[in-house]
């Protein structure tokens, strides 16, 4: 069978994701962090693809890439549909997380043009500059700036080298930075669609290429600092030590056991830092990251309270001090029932069946939901693997996601014209 137009477009999408996946700050592995040189190169590359698809392109002071396509029919009061995701990555990332949701809409718009479909509304494709919280521990810097929700407290965040977020933005923009107002009035928007790999195993288990997201789970992230007494590793007997790392290690296992008993709760210690650590020094201070998620806000909050209490108990028993510093918190975020129903219609039309899933991962959609109704399309990823270089979505599944997005845009165009 000759390839259909969207098979050709899906191949183009896969090729572009490969190309973008080679734009990195670290040779040999994919890492792009907020306003890094690789992020600038990624914006230049994706900006070129946007222009080729007929979009006008700009970058805001926080490094968000924004491509806009004006309505193609006369419309005195055109609304705007937003589509996007993030272009930053975790360290040693896969090439689909975030990038898919930026590159796919560009290819979908070109595909619509090829099919002669005209849109009576404007479209903005958004490549957010920061979602992963790798450089600055607070996530969503890009979507917060776009939605006018970047606060003075966010601008004081420091990266590992002590660079302050405001100064980093000002150096990049070459001018004084004032947190922007929302990019749009809510009344001028049709909604926000984010296409994202599932980052979990459900679609693979159900043998489906795509599914729709009903809600994004509640999430809390912060730093736990255990403090004891640094000392000589050779001369301090074991019973006279106040080892901050040993206390932290006990907490890591306690957190794992706690969450295991309470599925679907998840609790993760993803980083451990021993400032001034050395092989011959008893750790005097250890800083852990803690990330806690659950579909229910109340369960997530209670879990955090109990985990902090457990850290305090461990610290008391070991004669340590412990402090909790929250760095990020978001409530469970429901997707818009109306926009999601519209998306599910497209999924059914293309795939024959639609499945609804809750997202355990955070997404820019969380922040965007404060500005406009959101919908999310999940795409199956091999072995449910994400935040890993082997992250993979097949060209066949990309073709389904692309066709669903094209169908969704077409239906929306029909609704707006009726
Ligand atoms: C974003 O990738 C998250 O941590 O959920
Ligand atoms: Mn991610
Ligand atoms: Mn992501």
mmCIF file of C-alpha atoms and ligand atoms in Angstrom:
data_model
loop_
_atom_site.group_PDB
_atom_site.id
_atom_site.type_symbol
_atom_site.label_atom_id
_atom_site.label_comp_id
_atom_site.label_asym_id
_atom_site.label_seq_id
_atom_site.Cartn_x
_atom_site.Cartn_y
_atom_site.Cartn_z
ATOM 1 C CA UNK A 1 0.000 0.000 0.000
ATOM 2 C CA UNK A 2 1.444 3.448 -0.873
ATOM 3 C CA UNK A 3 2.064 5.598 2.197
ATOM 4 C CA UNK A 4 -0.755 8.002 3.031
ATOM 5 C CA UNK A 5 0.024 11.681 3.486
ATOM 6 C CA UNK A 6 0.048 11.262 7.237
ATOM 7 C CA UNK A 7 2.431 8.286 7.074
ATOM 8 C CA UNK A 8 4.832 10.582 5.245
ATOM 9 C CA UNK A 9 4.204 13.283 7.859
ATOM 10 C CA UNK A 10 4.691 10.772 10.695
ATOM 11 C CA UNK A 11 8.061 9.830 9.189
ATOM 12 C CA UNK A 12 8.964 13.498 9.056
ATOM 13 C CA UNK A 13 7.875 13.856 12.696
ATOM 14 C CA UNK A 14 10.022 10.878 13.760
ATOM 15 C CA UNK A 15 13.013 12.235 11.796
ATOM 16 C CA UNK A 16 12.625 15.674 13.385
ATOM 17 C CA UNK A 17 12.413 14.194 16.882
ATOM 18 C CA UNK A 18 15.644 12.313 16.151
ATOM 19 C CA UNK A 19 17.303 15.510 14.936
ATOM 20 C CA UNK A 20 16.095 17.530 17.934
ATOM 21 C CA UNK A 21 17.236 14.683 20.205
ATOM 22 C CA UNK A 22 20.807 15.346 19.069
ATOM 23 C CA UNK A 23 20.680 18.959 20.274
ATOM 24 C CA UNK A 24 22.269 18.642 23.677
ATOM 25 C CA UNK A 25 24.419 20.375 26.267
ATOM 26 C CA UNK A 26 26.243 17.136 27.070
ATOM 27 C CA UNK A 27 28.096 15.161 24.391
ATOM 28 C CA UNK A 28 26.858 11.584 24.125
ATOM 29 C CA UNK A 29 23.612 12.078 26.001
ATOM 30 C CA UNK A 30 20.563 14.313 25.750
ATOM 31 C CA UNK A 31 20.375 17.126 28.285
ATOM 32 C CA UNK A 32 18.835 20.562 27.704
ATOM 33 C CA UNK A 33 18.260 22.846 30.642
ATOM 34 C CA UNK A 34 16.801 26.314 31.078
ATOM 35 C CA UNK A 35 18.372 28.938 28.762
ATOM 36 C CA UNK A 36 21.390 26.735 28.049
ATOM 37 C CA UNK A 37 23.270 26.898 24.706
ATOM 38 C CA UNK A 38 21.482 23.712 23.581
ATOM 39 C CA UNK A 39 18.115 25.283 24.374
ATOM 40 C CA UNK A 40 19.048 28.207 22.128
ATOM 41 C CA UNK A 41 19.976 25.789 19.337
ATOM 42 C CA UNK A 42 16.771 23.796 19.889
ATOM 43 C CA UNK A 43 14.690 26.972 19.633
ATOM 44 C CA UNK A 44 16.501 27.948 16.433
ATOM 45 C CA UNK A 45 15.850 24.513 14.895
ATOM 46 C CA UNK A 46 12.188 24.237 15.940
ATOM 47 C CA UNK A 47 11.686 27.907 15.023
ATOM 48 C CA UNK A 48 12.890 27.075 11.499
ATOM 49 C CA UNK A 49 10.345 24.209 11.238
ATOM 50 C CA UNK A 50 7.647 26.589 12.472
ATOM 51 C CA UNK A 51 8.509 29.172 9.798
ATOM 52 C CA UNK A 52 8.520 26.480 7.105
ATOM 53 C CA UNK A 53 4.948 25.603 8.195
ATOM 54 C CA UNK A 54 3.932 29.253 7.752
ATOM 55 C CA UNK A 55 3.999 30.332 11.399
ATOM 56 C CA UNK A 56 5.435 33.628 12.595
ATOM 57 C CA UNK A 57 7.927 32.980 15.336
ATOM 58 C CA UNK A 58 9.053 34.838 18.435
ATOM 59 C CA UNK A 59 10.904 33.991 21.623
ATOM 60 C CA UNK A 60 9.979 35.632 24.929
ATOM 61 C CA UNK A 61 12.428 36.776 27.617
ATOM 62 C CA UNK A 62 12.238 33.431 29.424
ATOM 63 C CA UNK A 63 13.184 31.465 26.304
ATOM 64 C CA UNK A 64 9.689 30.247 25.379
ATOM 65 C CA UNK A 65 9.392 29.626 21.643
ATOM 66 C CA UNK A 66 6.057 30.820 20.260
ATOM 67 C CA UNK A 67 4.874 30.159 16.701
ATOM 68 C CA UNK A 68 1.624 31.737 15.564
ATOM 69 C CA UNK A 69 -0.610 30.983 12.600
ATOM 70 C CA UNK A 70 -3.312 33.552 11.970
ATOM 71 C CA UNK A 71 -6.828 32.408 10.997
ATOM 72 C CA UNK A 72 -7.073 31.570 7.325
ATOM 73 C CA UNK A 73 -10.659 32.780 6.884
ATOM 74 C CA UNK A 74 -11.913 36.326 7.529
ATOM 75 C CA UNK A 75 -12.943 36.459 11.156
ATOM 76 C CA UNK A 76 -13.600 39.755 12.983
ATOM 77 C CA UNK A 77 -13.058 38.207 16.456
ATOM 78 C CA UNK A 78 -10.791 35.208 15.990
ATOM 79 C CA UNK A 79 -9.970 33.038 18.982
ATOM 80 C CA UNK A 80 -6.707 31.207 19.473
ATOM 81 C CA UNK A 81 -6.078 27.518 20.087
ATOM 82 C CA UNK A 82 -2.854 26.719 21.956
ATOM 83 C CA UNK A 83 -0.859 23.536 21.370
ATOM 84 C CA UNK A 84 2.473 22.752 22.956
ATOM 85 C CA UNK A 85 4.737 21.233 25.568
ATOM 86 C CA UNK A 86 8.341 21.754 26.723
ATOM 87 C CA UNK A 87 11.686 21.712 24.922
ATOM 88 C CA UNK A 88 13.877 21.315 28.014
ATOM 89 C CA UNK A 89 14.773 17.812 29.194
ATOM 90 C CA UNK A 90 15.941 15.901 32.236
ATOM 91 C CA UNK A 91 19.608 14.782 32.286
ATOM 92 C CA UNK A 92 20.309 11.852 29.974
ATOM 93 C CA UNK A 93 16.782 12.149 28.629
ATOM 94 C CA UNK A 94 14.763 10.457 25.934
ATOM 95 C CA UNK A 95 13.888 12.401 22.810
ATOM 96 C CA UNK A 96 10.060 12.352 23.060
ATOM 97 C CA UNK A 97 9.230 13.801 26.504
ATOM 98 C CA UNK A 98 8.113 17.366 25.775
ATOM 99 C CA UNK A 99 9.566 17.599 22.253
ATOM 100 C CA UNK A 100 6.732 15.461 20.820
ATOM 101 C CA UNK A 101 4.106 17.961 21.964
ATOM 102 C CA UNK A 102 5.916 20.826 20.204
ATOM 103 C CA UNK A 103 6.995 19.181 16.962
ATOM 104 C CA UNK A 104 3.800 17.188 16.321
ATOM 105 C CA UNK A 105 1.503 20.250 16.086
ATOM 106 C CA UNK A 106 3.888 21.879 13.581
ATOM 107 C CA UNK A 107 3.719 18.782 11.370
ATOM 108 C CA UNK A 108 -0.074 18.566 11.902
ATOM 109 C CA UNK A 109 -0.526 22.150 10.679
ATOM 110 C CA UNK A 110 1.541 21.428 7.562
ATOM 111 C CA UNK A 111 -0.526 18.279 6.995
ATOM 112 C CA UNK A 112 -3.781 20.284 7.251
ATOM 113 C CA UNK A 113 -2.434 22.762 4.735
ATOM 114 C CA UNK A 114 -1.570 19.912 2.369
ATOM 115 C CA UNK A 115 -5.143 18.622 2.723
ATOM 116 C CA UNK A 116 -6.503 22.086 1.930
ATOM 117 C CA UNK A 117 -8.150 22.530 5.334
ATOM 118 C CA UNK A 118 -8.408 26.162 6.442
ATOM 119 C CA UNK A 119 -8.700 27.091 10.085
ATOM 120 C CA UNK A 120 -11.072 29.875 11.146
ATOM 121 C CA UNK A 121 -9.144 30.377 14.392
ATOM 122 C CA UNK A 122 -5.542 31.288 15.164
ATOM 123 C CA UNK A 123 -3.144 28.629 16.429
ATOM 124 C CA UNK A 124 -0.145 29.112 18.690
ATOM 125 C CA UNK A 125 2.425 26.354 18.980
ATOM 126 C CA UNK A 126 4.339 26.695 22.252
ATOM 127 C CA UNK A 127 7.776 25.303 23.065
ATOM 128 C CA UNK A 128 8.104 26.005 26.771
ATOM 129 C CA UNK A 129 11.602 26.697 28.036
ATOM 130 C CA UNK A 130 11.458 24.859 31.358
ATOM 131 C CA UNK A 131 9.208 22.157 32.743
ATOM 132 C CA UNK A 132 11.573 19.625 34.237
ATOM 133 C CA UNK A 133 13.013 21.653 37.128
ATOM 134 C CA UNK A 134 16.531 20.389 36.416
ATOM 135 C CA UNK A 135 18.457 23.667 36.611
ATOM 136 C CA UNK A 136 16.234 25.561 39.058
ATOM 137 C CA UNK A 137 14.324 23.244 41.381
ATOM 138 C CA UNK A 138 11.000 24.995 40.719
ATOM 139 C CA UNK A 139 9.339 23.631 37.585
ATOM 140 C CA UNK A 140 7.236 25.275 34.878
ATOM 141 C CA UNK A 141 9.239 28.514 34.543
ATOM 142 C CA UNK A 142 8.228 28.712 30.853
ATOM 143 C CA UNK A 143 4.502 28.077 31.176
ATOM 144 C CA UNK A 144 4.336 30.230 34.318
ATOM 145 C CA UNK A 145 5.831 33.149 32.385
ATOM 146 C CA UNK A 146 3.444 32.584 29.443
ATOM 147 C CA UNK A 147 0.389 32.517 31.712
ATOM 148 C CA UNK A 148 1.511 35.510 33.823
ATOM 149 C CA UNK A 149 2.110 33.336 36.875
ATOM 150 C CA UNK A 150 5.824 33.825 37.435
ATOM 151 C CA UNK A 151 6.113 35.291 40.952
ATOM 152 C CA UNK A 152 8.823 37.322 42.692
ATOM 153 C CA UNK A 153 9.615 34.232 44.816
ATOM 154 C CA UNK A 154 10.279 32.172 41.672
ATOM 155 C CA UNK A 155 12.743 34.792 40.432
ATOM 156 C CA UNK A 156 14.858 34.327 43.578
ATOM 157 C CA UNK A 157 15.499 30.633 42.893
ATOM 158 C CA UNK A 158 19.193 29.751 42.559
ATOM 159 C CA UNK A 159 20.780 27.057 40.385
ATOM 160 C CA UNK A 160 23.560 24.751 41.631
ATOM 161 C CA UNK A 161 26.193 27.412 40.825
ATOM 162 C CA UNK A 162 24.316 30.080 42.783
ATOM 163 C CA UNK A 163 23.042 31.915 39.688
ATOM 164 C CA UNK A 164 19.749 33.619 40.478
ATOM 165 C CA UNK A 165 16.852 33.056 38.077
ATOM 166 C CA UNK A 166 16.138 36.766 37.558
ATOM 167 C CA UNK A 167 19.792 37.474 36.687
ATOM 168 C CA UNK A 168 19.922 34.498 34.305
ATOM 169 C CA UNK A 169 16.784 35.713 32.487
ATOM 170 C CA UNK A 170 18.098 39.298 32.335
ATOM 171 C CA UNK A 171 21.475 38.182 30.966
ATOM 172 C CA UNK A 172 19.680 36.167 28.272
ATOM 173 C CA UNK A 173 17.178 38.884 27.371
ATOM 174 C CA UNK A 174 19.718 41.724 27.610
ATOM 175 C CA UNK A 175 17.300 43.901 29.587
ATOM 176 C CA UNK A 176 15.598 44.279 32.922
ATOM 177 C CA UNK A 177 12.981 41.590 33.423
ATOM 178 C CA UNK A 178 9.497 42.253 34.657
ATOM 179 C CA UNK A 179 7.346 39.127 35.019
ATOM 180 C CA UNK A 180 4.964 39.279 32.055
ATOM 181 C CA UNK A 181 1.196 39.469 32.095
ATOM 182 C CA UNK A 182 -0.727 36.488 30.639
ATOM 183 C CA UNK A 183 -0.057 36.162 26.906
ATOM 184 C CA UNK A 184 -3.833 36.052 26.248
ATOM 185 C CA UNK A 185 -7.147 36.852 27.850
ATOM 186 C CA UNK A 186 -8.983 33.648 28.720
ATOM 187 C CA UNK A 187 -11.995 34.827 26.715
ATOM 188 C CA UNK A 188 -9.862 34.930 23.553
ATOM 189 C CA UNK A 189 -8.762 31.306 23.828
ATOM 190 C CA UNK A 190 -10.303 28.037 22.634
ATOM 191 C CA UNK A 191 -8.144 25.894 24.904
ATOM 192 C CA UNK A 192 -4.778 24.145 25.139
ATOM 193 C CA UNK A 193 -3.911 20.713 23.766
ATOM 194 C CA UNK A 194 -0.752 18.917 24.911
ATOM 195 C CA UNK A 195 0.360 15.751 23.142
ATOM 196 C CA UNK A 196 2.791 13.783 25.304
ATOM 197 C CA UNK A 197 4.183 10.289 25.598
ATOM 198 C CA UNK A 198 2.416 8.393 28.355
ATOM 199 C CA UNK A 199 5.614 7.771 30.375
ATOM 200 C CA UNK A 200 3.911 4.708 31.864
ATOM 201 C CA UNK A 201 2.813 1.202 30.837
ATOM 202 C CA UNK A 202 -1.011 1.400 30.575
ATOM 203 C CA UNK A 203 -1.455 2.018 26.828
ATOM 204 C CA UNK A 204 1.036 -0.722 26.038
ATOM 205 C CA UNK A 205 -0.842 -3.071 28.349
ATOM 206 C CA UNK A 206 -4.159 -2.251 26.593
ATOM 207 C CA UNK A 207 -2.578 -2.489 23.166
ATOM 208 C CA UNK A 208 -3.579 1.061 22.230
ATOM 209 C CA UNK A 209 -1.496 3.700 20.437
ATOM 210 C CA UNK A 210 -3.089 6.699 22.157
ATOM 211 C CA UNK A 211 -5.396 7.622 25.042
ATOM 212 C CA UNK A 212 -6.908 10.753 26.543
ATOM 213 C CA UNK A 213 -5.958 12.167 29.941
ATOM 214 C CA UNK A 214 -8.729 12.860 32.451
ATOM 215 C CA UNK A 215 -6.571 14.576 35.097
ATOM 216 C CA UNK A 216 -2.985 15.230 36.171
ATOM 217 C CA UNK A 217 -2.058 13.956 39.639
ATOM 218 C CA UNK A 218 -1.343 16.115 42.657
ATOM 219 C CA UNK A 219 2.380 16.615 43.202
ATOM 220 C CA UNK A 220 4.677 17.967 45.916
ATOM 221 C CA UNK A 221 8.418 18.347 45.670
ATOM 222 C CA UNK A 222 10.989 19.677 48.097
ATOM 223 C CA UNK A 223 14.323 19.309 49.857
ATOM 224 C CA UNK A 224 14.993 17.456 53.106
ATOM 225 C CA UNK A 225 18.206 18.462 54.831
ATOM 226 C CA UNK A 226 19.611 16.164 57.516
ATOM 227 C CA UNK A 227 22.281 17.772 59.722
ATOM 228 C CA UNK A 228 24.624 15.932 62.084
ATOM 229 C CA UNK A 229 28.290 16.355 62.839
ATOM 230 C CA UNK A 230 31.065 16.061 60.279
ATOM 231 C CA UNK A 231 34.119 14.318 61.667
ATOM 232 C CA UNK A 232 37.134 12.130 61.002
ATOM 233 C CA UNK A 233 36.206 8.787 59.435
ATOM 234 C CA UNK A 234 39.202 7.075 61.013
ATOM 235 C CA UNK A 235 39.085 8.346 64.570
ATOM 236 C CA UNK A 236 35.386 8.666 65.497
ATOM 237 C CA UNK A 237 33.935 5.415 66.890
ATOM 238 C CA UNK A 238 30.648 4.293 65.356
ATOM 239 C CA UNK A 239 28.600 4.870 68.519
ATOM 240 C CA UNK A 240 29.781 8.491 68.817
ATOM 241 C CA UNK A 241 28.792 9.542 65.297
ATOM 242 C CA UNK A 242 25.974 11.783 64.088
ATOM 243 C CA UNK A 243 26.031 10.716 60.459
ATOM 244 C CA UNK A 244 23.617 12.783 58.356
ATOM 245 C CA UNK A 245 23.839 10.426 55.361
ATOM 246 C CA UNK A 246 23.023 7.333 57.458
ATOM 247 C CA UNK A 247 19.879 9.128 58.706
ATOM 248 C CA UNK A 248 18.998 10.157 55.155
ATOM 249 C CA UNK A 249 19.523 6.589 53.927
ATOM 250 C CA UNK A 250 17.145 5.288 56.574
ATOM 251 C CA UNK A 251 14.591 7.839 55.421
ATOM 252 C CA UNK A 252 14.920 6.765 51.755
ATOM 253 C CA UNK A 253 13.922 3.219 52.685
ATOM 254 C CA UNK A 254 11.159 4.411 55.034
ATOM 255 C CA UNK A 255 9.667 6.552 52.239
ATOM 256 C CA UNK A 256 9.792 3.626 49.827
ATOM 257 C CA UNK A 257 8.069 1.298 52.308
ATOM 258 C CA UNK A 258 5.439 3.945 53.128
ATOM 259 C CA UNK A 259 4.446 4.504 49.487
ATOM 260 C CA UNK A 260 4.512 0.784 48.654
ATOM 261 C CA UNK A 261 1.756 0.199 51.187
ATOM 262 C CA UNK A 262 -0.405 2.977 49.696
ATOM 263 C CA UNK A 263 -0.633 2.527 45.900
ATOM 264 C CA UNK A 264 -1.229 4.533 43.748
ATOM 265 C CA UNK A 265 0.792 6.865 45.988
ATOM 266 C CA UNK A 266 4.375 7.287 44.731
ATOM 267 C CA UNK A 267 7.289 8.802 46.679
ATOM 268 C CA UNK A 268 10.738 9.248 45.159
ATOM 269 C CA UNK A 269 14.097 10.403 46.446
ATOM 270 C CA UNK A 270 15.780 11.358 43.167
ATOM 271 C CA UNK A 271 18.899 13.173 44.352
ATOM 272 C CA UNK A 272 21.233 12.947 47.349
ATOM 273 C CA UNK A 273 23.837 15.605 47.891
ATOM 274 C CA UNK A 274 26.540 15.575 50.542
ATOM 275 C CA UNK A 275 28.019 19.075 50.542
ATOM 276 C CA UNK A 276 31.742 18.776 51.343
ATOM 277 C CA UNK A 277 31.472 14.987 51.106
ATOM 278 C CA UNK A 278 34.728 13.013 51.066
ATOM 279 C CA UNK A 279 35.687 9.374 51.541
ATOM 280 C CA UNK A 280 37.367 10.076 54.882
ATOM 281 C CA UNK A 281 34.776 12.459 56.360
ATOM 282 C CA UNK A 282 31.613 11.457 58.239
ATOM 283 C CA UNK A 283 28.805 13.258 56.401
ATOM 284 C CA UNK A 284 27.744 16.258 58.489
ATOM 285 C CA UNK A 285 24.990 17.307 56.103
ATOM 286 C CA UNK A 286 22.920 15.497 53.489
ATOM 287 C CA UNK A 287 20.307 17.030 51.237
ATOM 288 C CA UNK A 288 17.655 14.847 49.584
ATOM 289 C CA UNK A 289 15.013 15.680 47.031
ATOM 290 C CA UNK A 290 11.584 14.219 47.777
ATOM 291 C CA UNK A 291 8.778 13.989 45.210
ATOM 292 C CA UNK A 292 5.329 12.752 46.316
ATOM 293 C CA UNK A 293 2.324 12.207 43.977
ATOM 294 C CA UNK A 294 -1.227 10.901 44.149
ATOM 295 C CA UNK A 295 -4.413 11.576 42.126
ATOM 296 C CA UNK A 296 -6.005 13.049 45.284
ATOM 297 C CA UNK A 297 -4.782 16.330 46.810
ATOM 298 C CA UNK A 298 -5.814 15.228 50.309
ATOM 299 C CA UNK A 299 -3.928 11.912 50.135
ATOM 300 C CA UNK A 300 -0.855 13.650 48.704
ATOM 301 C CA UNK A 301 -0.893 16.252 51.497
ATOM 302 C CA UNK A 302 -1.378 13.667 54.229
ATOM 303 C CA UNK A 303 1.418 11.502 52.805
ATOM 304 C CA UNK A 304 3.812 14.440 52.823
ATOM 305 C CA UNK A 305 2.951 15.310 56.447
ATOM 306 C CA UNK A 306 3.534 11.705 57.509
ATOM 307 C CA UNK A 307 6.772 11.386 55.561
ATOM 308 C CA UNK A 308 8.153 14.554 57.158
ATOM 309 C CA UNK A 309 7.103 13.192 60.579
ATOM 310 C CA UNK A 310 8.959 9.978 59.776
ATOM 311 C CA UNK A 311 12.099 11.977 58.837
ATOM 312 C CA UNK A 312 11.848 13.836 62.162
ATOM 313 C CA UNK A 313 11.519 10.580 64.086
ATOM 314 C CA UNK A 314 14.589 9.123 62.372
ATOM 315 C CA UNK A 315 16.507 12.351 63.040
ATOM 316 C CA UNK A 316 15.547 12.397 66.751
ATOM 317 C CA UNK A 317 16.654 8.801 67.228
ATOM 318 C CA UNK A 318 19.998 9.559 65.570
ATOM 319 C CA UNK A 319 20.502 12.923 67.272
ATOM 320 C CA UNK A 320 20.285 14.777 63.957
ATOM 321 C CA UNK A 321 18.363 17.852 62.881
ATOM 322 C CA UNK A 322 16.132 17.781 59.820
ATOM 323 C CA UNK A 323 14.498 20.596 57.829
ATOM 324 C CA UNK A 324 11.939 20.490 54.994
ATOM 325 C CA UNK A 325 11.933 23.104 52.248
ATOM 326 C CA UNK A 326 9.121 22.814 49.687
ATOM 327 C CA UNK A 327 10.158 23.714 46.137
ATOM 328 C CA UNK A 328 7.063 22.846 44.130
ATOM 329 C CA UNK A 329 3.463 21.938 44.700
ATOM 330 C CA UNK A 330 0.540 21.529 42.375
ATOM 331 C CA UNK A 331 -2.990 20.379 42.927
ATOM 332 C CA UNK A 332 -4.578 17.569 41.027
ATOM 333 C CA UNK A 333 -5.572 19.181 37.727
ATOM 334 C CA UNK A 334 -8.679 17.983 35.911
ATOM 335 C CA UNK A 335 -8.676 18.255 32.131
ATOM 336 C CA UNK A 336 -11.620 20.087 30.570
ATOM 337 C CA UNK A 337 -14.549 17.646 30.141
ATOM 338 C CA UNK A 338 -15.723 19.426 26.960
ATOM 339 C CA UNK A 339 -12.338 19.629 25.224
ATOM 340 C CA UNK A 340 -11.464 16.094 26.359
ATOM 341 C CA UNK A 341 -14.759 14.742 24.977
ATOM 342 C CA UNK A 342 -13.898 16.447 21.678
ATOM 343 C CA UNK A 343 -10.455 14.822 21.737
ATOM 344 C CA UNK A 344 -11.957 11.420 22.622
ATOM 345 C CA UNK A 345 -14.210 11.706 19.551
ATOM 346 C CA UNK A 346 -11.126 12.139 17.389
ATOM 347 C CA UNK A 347 -9.390 9.226 19.124
ATOM 348 C CA UNK A 348 -12.420 7.006 18.495
ATOM 349 C CA UNK A 349 -12.592 8.105 14.864
ATOM 350 C CA UNK A 350 -8.933 7.235 14.262
ATOM 351 C CA UNK A 351 -8.288 4.332 16.651
ATOM 352 C CA UNK A 352 -11.800 2.877 17.033
ATOM 353 C CA UNK A 353 -11.663 3.087 20.813
ATOM 354 C CA UNK A 354 -10.702 5.695 23.394
ATOM 355 C CA UNK A 355 -9.184 5.059 26.810
ATOM 356 C CA UNK A 356 -9.068 7.588 29.637
ATOM 357 C CA UNK A 357 -6.000 7.757 31.905
ATOM 358 C CA UNK A 358 -4.802 9.800 34.881
ATOM 359 C CA UNK A 359 -1.337 11.290 34.411
ATOM 360 C CA UNK A 360 1.087 10.643 37.250
ATOM 361 C CA UNK A 361 3.602 12.887 35.521
ATOM 362 C CA UNK A 362 3.381 16.669 35.741
ATOM 363 C CA UNK A 363 2.883 18.663 32.546
ATOM 364 C CA UNK A 364 2.755 22.275 31.388
ATOM 365 C CA UNK A 365 -1.007 21.646 31.124
ATOM 366 C CA UNK A 366 -1.137 22.049 34.931
ATOM 367 C CA UNK A 367 -0.102 25.694 34.651
ATOM 368 C CA UNK A 368 -1.995 26.286 31.405
ATOM 369 C CA UNK A 369 -5.233 25.126 33.075
ATOM 370 C CA UNK A 370 -5.277 28.380 35.047
ATOM 371 C CA UNK A 371 -5.506 30.270 31.737
ATOM 372 C CA UNK A 372 -7.715 28.079 29.556
ATOM 373 C CA UNK A 373 -9.412 24.647 29.379
ATOM 374 C CA UNK A 374 -6.863 21.900 28.720
ATOM 375 C CA UNK A 375 -6.882 18.499 27.033
ATOM 376 C CA UNK A 376 -4.058 15.978 26.765
ATOM 377 C CA UNK A 377 -3.376 13.157 24.348
ATOM 378 C CA UNK A 378 -1.067 10.382 25.550
ATOM 379 C CA UNK A 379 0.990 8.298 23.139
ATOM 380 C CA UNK A 380 2.142 4.777 24.001
ATOM 381 C CA UNK A 381 5.828 4.491 24.870
ATOM 382 C CA UNK A 382 7.787 1.277 24.753
ATOM 383 C CA UNK A 383 7.983 -0.562 28.110
ATOM 384 C CA UNK A 384 6.387 2.516 29.701
ATOM 385 C CA UNK A 385 9.919 3.887 29.862
ATOM 386 C CA UNK A 386 10.577 7.629 30.143
ATOM 387 C CA UNK A 387 13.186 10.007 31.597
ATOM 388 C CA UNK A 388 15.614 7.559 30.025
ATOM 389 C CA UNK A 389 17.549 7.525 26.729
ATOM 390 C CA UNK A 390 15.674 4.383 25.575
ATOM 391 C CA UNK A 391 12.345 6.246 25.648
ATOM 392 C CA UNK A 392 10.596 5.314 22.381
ATOM 393 C CA UNK A 393 7.319 5.822 20.557
ATOM 394 C CA UNK A 394 6.977 3.950 17.250
ATOM 395 C CA UNK A 395 6.426 5.766 13.931
ATOM 396 C CA UNK A 396 3.100 3.863 13.674
ATOM 397 C CA UNK A 397 1.912 5.301 16.998
ATOM 398 C CA UNK A 398 3.193 8.743 16.012
ATOM 399 C CA UNK A 399 1.076 8.448 12.848
ATOM 400 C CA UNK A 400 -2.012 7.723 14.985
ATOM 401 C CA UNK A 401 -1.301 10.671 17.306
ATOM 402 C CA UNK A 402 -0.771 12.917 14.295
ATOM 403 C CA UNK A 403 -4.008 11.806 12.636
ATOM 404 C CA UNK A 404 -5.920 12.339 15.914
ATOM 405 C CA UNK A 405 -4.537 15.870 16.201
ATOM 406 C CA UNK A 406 -5.400 16.636 12.581
ATOM 407 C CA UNK A 407 -8.934 15.283 13.137
ATOM 408 C CA UNK A 408 -9.271 17.298 16.369
ATOM 409 C CA UNK A 409 -8.260 20.515 14.592
ATOM 410 C CA UNK A 410 -10.599 19.757 11.700
ATOM 411 C CA UNK A 411 -13.577 19.137 14.020
ATOM 412 C CA UNK A 412 -12.821 22.319 15.926
ATOM 413 C CA UNK A 413 -12.677 24.211 12.614
ATOM 414 C CA UNK A 414 -16.091 22.806 11.661
ATOM 415 C CA UNK A 415 -17.561 23.715 15.068
ATOM 416 C CA UNK A 416 -16.222 27.286 14.798
ATOM 417 C CA UNK A 417 -17.627 27.698 11.290
ATOM 418 C CA UNK A 418 -21.137 26.313 12.108
HETATM 419 C C1 LIG B 1 7.841 15.805 34.683
HETATM 420 O O1 LIG B 1 8.421 15.168 33.844
HETATM 421 C C2 LIG B 1 7.504 15.196 35.946
HETATM 422 O O2 LIG B 1 8.399 15.091 36.794
HETATM 423 O O3 LIG B 1 6.370 14.721 36.101
HETATM 424 MN MN1 LIG B 2 9.704 14.866 31.927
HETATM 425 MN MN1 LIG B 3 7.200 16.193 29.831
#
